[in-house]
Amino acid sequence: QQQVKQSPQSLIVQKGGIPIINCAYENTAFDYFPWYQQFPGKGPALLIAIRPDVSEKKEGRFTISFNKSAKQFSLHIMDSQPGDSATYFCAASKSGAGSYQLTFGKGTKLSVIP
Amino acid sequence: KAGVTQTPRYLIKTRGQQVTLSCSPISGHRSVSWYQQTPGQGLQFLFEYFSETQRNKGNFPGRFSGRQFSNSRSEMNVSTLELGDSALYLCASSFTGRNTEAFFGQGTRLTVV
């Protein structure tokens, strides 16, 4: 059972565009939602994270929007650059029993063309 | 501040052999988690250790095991390797492991032939 569904699988945007990556979760116990960026040959790097008590969080060009009632959250990348070309993963974790793990989406491969 | 260090970076093993991977967390971090990354299954949780105790384990066979030392360094072991164990094995460290920022190493690329 895939607990975090991520879409699209791949995305191509032009430089300056705003790619949007969406994730949906099933487990209402999830209460921490990070996004990771991964370049080929590297480990995932934490980009930004949100908790369900806020609906939006911005860090630089990256914004997370969170809709608790719909159990969805999304990543927006403003003014995208070719250097943003990477694979992006959403994830979720929960407090309480079994809380010491991240459940990941399948990833979105983003290509930003000049 | 040094990041998460995983060794070795690359490994080639033969079916049936066993392998040990090492992870040194960020200084001060006491939680170490391990993940397996494959093109088909994505990132899957293996187990998490805190203060030398395994607190959580993913849905992997018993051939996958791990441990953590008093200095928070961790090792994972895979016995009786199968072709399907070929993957990127990632280690992540965090202060407490509970809904806090987790930082990943570059991973160990294991190829089983």
Short mmCIF file of N, CA and C in Angstrom, two decimals, chain A residues 6-114:
data_model
loop_
_atom_site.label_atom_id
_atom_site.label_comp_id
_atom_site.label_asym_id
_atom_site.label_seq_id
_atom_site.Cartn_x
_atom_site.Cartn_y
_atom_site.Cartn_z
N GLN A 6 2.80 10.51 -5.28
CA GLN A 6 3.43 11.71 -5.83
C GLN A 6 3.20 11.78 -7.33
N SER A 7 2.93 12.99 -7.81
CA SER A 7 2.74 13.19 -9.25
C SER A 7 3.21 14.59 -9.63
N PRO A 8 3.63 14.78 -10.89
CA PRO A 8 3.81 13.76 -11.91
C PRO A 8 5.13 13.00 -11.71
N GLN A 9 5.33 11.96 -12.52
CA GLN A 9 6.59 11.21 -12.45
C GLN A 9 7.73 12.03 -13.03
N SER A 10 7.42 12.80 -14.06
CA SER A 10 8.44 13.65 -14.68
C SER A 10 7.80 14.95 -15.11
N LEU A 11 8.64 15.96 -15.23
CA LEU A 11 8.16 17.31 -15.50
C LEU A 11 9.24 18.08 -16.24
N ILE A 12 8.85 18.74 -17.30
CA ILE A 12 9.79 19.57 -18.05
C ILE A 12 9.23 20.98 -18.09
N VAL A 13 10.03 21.94 -17.66
CA VAL A 13 9.61 23.34 -17.69
C VAL A 13 10.74 24.17 -18.28
N GLN A 14 10.38 25.34 -18.75
CA GLN A 14 11.39 26.26 -19.24
C GLN A 14 11.91 27.10 -18.08
N LYS A 15 13.11 27.56 -18.26
CA LYS A 15 13.73 28.44 -17.25
C LYS A 15 12.79 29.58 -16.93
N GLY A 16 12.63 29.85 -15.63
CA GLY A 16 11.73 30.91 -15.20
C GLY A 16 10.32 30.42 -14.89
N GLY A 17 9.99 29.22 -15.33
CA GLY A 17 8.67 28.66 -15.07
C GLY A 17 8.51 28.23 -13.62
N ILE A 18 7.30 27.83 -13.27
CA ILE A 18 7.00 27.43 -11.89
C ILE A 18 6.51 25.98 -11.89
N PRO A 19 7.43 25.03 -11.75
CA PRO A 19 6.98 23.63 -11.67
C PRO A 19 6.25 23.39 -10.35
N ILE A 20 5.23 22.56 -10.43
CA ILE A 20 4.45 22.20 -9.25
C ILE A 20 4.41 20.68 -9.14
N ILE A 21 4.79 20.19 -7.99
CA ILE A 21 4.79 18.75 -7.73
C ILE A 21 3.80 18.48 -6.61
N ASN A 22 2.96 17.50 -6.81
CA ASN A 22 1.88 17.22 -5.87
C ASN A 22 2.06 15.90 -5.15
N CYS A 23 1.63 15.88 -3.90
CA CYS A 23 1.65 14.64 -3.13
C CYS A 23 0.35 14.51 -2.35
N ALA A 24 -0.11 13.28 -2.22
CA ALA A 24 -1.32 12.99 -1.45
C ALA A 24 -0.99 11.86 -0.48
N TYR A 25 -1.51 11.97 0.72
CA TYR A 25 -1.24 10.93 1.70
C TYR A 25 -2.55 10.34 2.22
N GLU A 26 -2.44 9.16 2.79
CA GLU A 26 -3.63 8.46 3.26
C GLU A 26 -3.72 8.43 4.79
N ASN A 27 -2.58 8.36 5.43
CA ASN A 27 -2.56 8.19 6.87
C ASN A 27 -2.72 9.52 7.58
N THR A 28 -3.84 9.71 8.26
CA THR A 28 -4.09 10.99 8.92
C THR A 28 -3.19 11.20 10.14
N ALA A 29 -2.44 10.18 10.52
CA ALA A 29 -1.50 10.33 11.63
C ALA A 29 -0.21 11.04 11.21
N PHE A 30 0.01 11.17 9.92
CA PHE A 30 1.20 11.88 9.46
C PHE A 30 1.12 13.34 9.90
N ASP A 31 2.22 13.85 10.44
CA ASP A 31 2.20 15.24 10.90
C ASP A 31 3.50 15.98 10.61
N TYR A 32 4.30 15.45 9.72
CA TYR A 32 5.54 16.12 9.33
C TYR A 32 5.79 15.77 7.87
N PHE A 33 5.98 16.81 7.03
CA PHE A 33 6.01 16.59 5.59
C PHE A 33 7.23 17.31 4.99
N PRO A 34 8.34 16.61 4.80
CA PRO A 34 9.52 17.23 4.19
C PRO A 34 9.59 16.96 2.69
N TRP A 35 10.33 17.79 2.01
CA TRP A 35 10.64 17.59 0.60
C TRP A 35 12.16 17.46 0.48
N TYR A 36 12.56 16.53 -0.39
CA TYR A 36 13.98 16.31 -0.62
C TYR A 36 14.30 16.47 -2.10
N GLN A 37 15.52 16.92 -2.36
CA GLN A 37 16.02 17.09 -3.72
C GLN A 37 17.22 16.15 -3.88
N GLN A 38 17.24 15.42 -4.97
CA GLN A 38 18.33 14.49 -5.17
C GLN A 38 18.93 14.65 -6.57
N PHE A 39 20.24 14.87 -6.62
CA PHE A 39 20.97 14.90 -7.87
C PHE A 39 21.59 13.53 -8.12
N PRO A 40 21.84 13.20 -9.38
CA PRO A 40 22.42 11.89 -9.70
C PRO A 40 23.72 11.64 -8.93
N GLY A 41 23.82 10.48 -8.34
CA GLY A 41 25.03 10.12 -7.60
C GLY A 41 25.13 10.71 -6.21
N LYS A 42 24.10 11.41 -5.78
CA LYS A 42 24.11 12.03 -4.46
C LYS A 42 22.96 11.51 -3.62
N GLY A 43 23.06 11.72 -2.31
CA GLY A 43 21.95 11.39 -1.44
C GLY A 43 20.91 12.50 -1.46
N PRO A 44 19.70 12.21 -1.02
CA PRO A 44 18.66 13.26 -0.97
C PRO A 44 19.06 14.37 0.00
N ALA A 45 18.76 15.60 -0.38
CA ALA A 45 19.06 16.76 0.46
C ALA A 45 17.76 17.41 0.88
N LEU A 46 17.61 17.67 2.17
CA LEU A 46 16.40 18.29 2.68
C LEU A 46 16.25 19.71 2.13
N LEU A 47 15.08 19.98 1.53
CA LEU A 47 14.80 21.29 0.96
C LEU A 47 14.00 22.16 1.90
N ILE A 48 12.87 21.64 2.31
CA ILE A 48 11.91 22.40 3.09
C ILE A 48 10.94 21.40 3.70
N ALA A 49 10.37 21.75 4.84
CA ALA A 49 9.42 20.85 5.49
C ALA A 49 8.30 21.66 6.10
N ILE A 50 7.14 21.01 6.28
CA ILE A 50 5.98 21.69 6.84
C ILE A 50 5.26 20.78 7.82
N ARG A 51 4.61 21.39 8.78
CA ARG A 51 3.76 20.65 9.70
C ARG A 51 2.33 21.10 9.45
N PRO A 52 1.33 20.29 9.80
CA PRO A 52 -0.05 20.58 9.38
C PRO A 52 -0.72 21.76 10.06
N ASP A 53 -0.01 22.43 10.97
CA ASP A 53 -0.65 23.60 11.60
C ASP A 53 -0.50 24.87 10.76
N VAL A 54 0.21 24.78 9.63
CA VAL A 54 0.31 25.91 8.71
C VAL A 54 -0.10 25.46 7.31
N SER A 55 -0.59 26.38 6.50
CA SER A 55 -1.05 26.02 5.15
C SER A 55 -0.01 26.32 4.08
N GLU A 56 1.00 27.10 4.43
CA GLU A 56 2.01 27.44 3.44
C GLU A 56 3.32 27.79 4.14
N LYS A 57 4.41 27.42 3.49
CA LYS A 57 5.73 27.76 4.02
C LYS A 57 6.65 28.06 2.85
N LYS A 58 7.40 29.16 2.96
CA LYS A 58 8.31 29.56 1.89
C LYS A 58 9.74 29.59 2.40
N GLU A 59 10.64 29.08 1.58
CA GLU A 59 12.06 29.21 1.88
C GLU A 59 12.76 29.49 0.56
N GLY A 60 13.16 30.73 0.38
CA GLY A 60 13.78 31.12 -0.89
C GLY A 60 12.80 30.96 -2.03
N ARG A 61 13.19 30.22 -3.05
CA ARG A 61 12.31 30.02 -4.22
C ARG A 61 11.37 28.82 -4.05
N PHE A 62 11.46 28.15 -2.94
CA PHE A 62 10.65 26.95 -2.71
C PHE A 62 9.50 27.23 -1.76
N THR A 63 8.31 26.78 -2.16
CA THR A 63 7.11 26.96 -1.35
C THR A 63 6.37 25.65 -1.22
N ILE A 64 5.97 25.33 -0.01
CA ILE A 64 5.08 24.18 0.22
C ILE A 64 3.69 24.73 0.51
N SER A 65 2.70 24.16 -0.19
CA SER A 65 1.31 24.43 0.14
C SER A 65 0.71 23.16 0.74
N PHE A 66 -0.06 23.32 1.80
CA PHE A 66 -0.57 22.15 2.52
C PHE A 66 -2.08 22.28 2.69
N ASN A 67 -2.80 21.23 2.33
CA ASN A 67 -4.26 21.19 2.47
C ASN A 67 -4.60 19.99 3.33
N LYS A 68 -4.81 20.25 4.62
CA LYS A 68 -5.03 19.15 5.56
C LYS A 68 -6.32 18.39 5.27
N SER A 69 -7.39 19.10 4.92
CA SER A 69 -8.67 18.43 4.70
C SER A 69 -8.62 17.51 3.48
N ALA A 70 -7.86 17.92 2.48
CA ALA A 70 -7.73 17.10 1.27
C ALA A 70 -6.60 16.09 1.38
N LYS A 71 -5.82 16.19 2.44
CA LYS A 71 -4.65 15.32 2.63
C LYS A 71 -3.71 15.41 1.44
N GLN A 72 -3.42 16.65 1.07
CA GLN A 72 -2.53 16.89 -0.06
C GLN A 72 -1.55 18.00 0.29
N PHE A 73 -0.38 17.92 -0.32
CA PHE A 73 0.59 19.00 -0.20
C PHE A 73 1.40 19.06 -1.49
N SER A 74 1.92 20.24 -1.76
CA SER A 74 2.60 20.42 -3.03
C SER A 74 3.83 21.32 -2.87
N LEU A 75 4.75 21.15 -3.80
CA LEU A 75 5.97 21.96 -3.84
C LEU A 75 5.94 22.82 -5.09
N HIS A 76 6.17 24.11 -4.90
CA HIS A 76 6.26 25.05 -6.02
C HIS A 76 7.69 25.58 -6.04
N ILE A 77 8.27 25.65 -7.23
CA ILE A 77 9.61 26.21 -7.36
C ILE A 77 9.50 27.47 -8.22
N MET A 78 9.69 28.60 -7.59
CA MET A 78 9.57 29.88 -8.31
C MET A 78 10.83 30.14 -9.14
N ASP A 79 10.62 30.81 -10.29
CA ASP A 79 11.74 31.21 -11.14
C ASP A 79 12.73 30.05 -11.31
N SER A 80 12.25 28.93 -11.79
CA SER A 80 13.09 27.74 -11.86
C SER A 80 14.31 27.96 -12.78
N GLN A 81 15.39 27.31 -12.41
CA GLN A 81 16.67 27.43 -13.10
C GLN A 81 17.15 26.05 -13.55
N PRO A 82 18.00 25.99 -14.58
CA PRO A 82 18.53 24.69 -15.00
C PRO A 82 19.18 23.91 -13.87
N GLY A 83 19.78 24.62 -12.91
CA GLY A 83 20.40 23.97 -11.77
C GLY A 83 19.40 23.29 -10.83
N ASP A 84 18.11 23.56 -11.03
CA ASP A 84 17.07 22.90 -10.23
C ASP A 84 16.73 21.53 -10.79
N SER A 85 17.28 21.20 -11.96
CA SER A 85 17.01 19.90 -12.58
C SER A 85 17.51 18.80 -11.66
N ALA A 86 16.61 17.99 -11.16
CA ALA A 86 16.91 16.97 -10.16
C ALA A 86 15.65 16.14 -9.97
N THR A 87 15.75 15.15 -9.09
CA THR A 87 14.57 14.38 -8.70
C THR A 87 14.12 14.86 -7.34
N TYR A 88 12.84 15.11 -7.21
CA TYR A 88 12.27 15.63 -5.97
C TYR A 88 11.37 14.57 -5.33
N PHE A 89 11.52 14.42 -4.04
CA PHE A 89 10.74 13.45 -3.28
C PHE A 89 9.97 14.16 -2.18
N CYS A 90 8.69 13.86 -2.09
CA CYS A 90 7.96 14.26 -0.90
C CYS A 90 8.01 13.09 0.08
N ALA A 91 7.79 13.39 1.34
CA ALA A 91 7.82 12.36 2.37
C ALA A 91 6.88 12.76 3.49
N ALA A 92 6.62 11.80 4.36
CA ALA A 92 5.76 12.05 5.51
C ALA A 92 6.20 11.16 6.65
N SER A 93 5.99 11.67 7.86
CA SER A 93 6.24 10.84 9.04
C SER A 93 5.22 11.23 10.10
N LYS A 94 5.18 10.43 11.15
CA LYS A 94 4.17 10.64 12.19
C LYS A 94 4.79 10.57 13.56
N SER A 95 4.11 11.14 14.52
CA SER A 95 4.51 11.04 15.91
C SER A 95 3.97 9.72 16.47
N GLY A 96 4.44 9.37 17.64
CA GLY A 96 3.92 8.16 18.26
C GLY A 96 4.56 6.91 17.72
N ALA A 97 3.90 5.79 17.89
CA ALA A 97 4.45 4.49 17.50
C ALA A 97 4.81 4.49 16.03
N GLY A 98 5.98 3.96 15.73
CA GLY A 98 6.42 3.90 14.34
C GLY A 98 6.80 5.24 13.76
N SER A 99 7.15 6.17 14.63
CA SER A 99 7.37 7.52 14.15
C SER A 99 8.78 7.74 13.62
N TYR A 100 9.63 6.75 13.74
CA TYR A 100 11.03 7.01 13.42
C TYR A 100 11.36 6.64 11.99
N GLN A 101 10.46 6.93 11.06
CA GLN A 101 10.73 6.63 9.68
C GLN A 101 10.03 7.63 8.79
N LEU A 102 10.60 7.84 7.62
CA LEU A 102 10.00 8.65 6.59
C LEU A 102 9.39 7.72 5.54
N THR A 103 8.17 8.04 5.12
CA THR A 103 7.52 7.34 4.02
C THR A 103 7.60 8.26 2.81
N PHE A 104 8.23 7.78 1.75
CA PHE A 104 8.51 8.63 0.59
C PHE A 104 7.53 8.39 -0.55
N GLY A 105 7.29 9.46 -1.33
CA GLY A 105 6.66 9.31 -2.62
C GLY A 105 7.67 8.73 -3.60
N LYS A 106 7.20 8.39 -4.81
CA LYS A 106 8.06 7.72 -5.78
C LYS A 106 9.03 8.67 -6.50
N GLY A 107 8.84 9.96 -6.32
CA GLY A 107 9.77 10.91 -6.92
C GLY A 107 9.27 11.54 -8.20
N THR A 108 9.72 12.76 -8.46
CA THR A 108 9.43 13.49 -9.70
C THR A 108 10.73 13.96 -10.29
N LYS A 109 11.00 13.55 -11.52
CA LYS A 109 12.21 14.00 -12.19
C LYS A 109 11.91 15.31 -12.92
N LEU A 110 12.54 16.37 -12.45
CA LEU A 110 12.32 17.70 -13.02
C LEU A 110 13.47 18.07 -13.96
N SER A 111 13.11 18.53 -15.13
CA SER A 111 14.10 19.07 -16.07
C SER A 111 13.73 20.51 -16.37
N VAL A 112 14.65 21.42 -16.14
CA VAL A 112 14.44 22.83 -16.45
C VAL A 112 15.33 23.16 -17.64
N ILE A 113 14.69 23.50 -18.75
CA ILE A 113 15.46 23.75 -19.98
C ILE A 113 15.69 25.25 -20.15
N PRO A 114 16.90 25.60 -20.62
CA PRO A 114 17.24 27.03 -20.73
C PRO A 114 16.35 27.76 -21.72
#
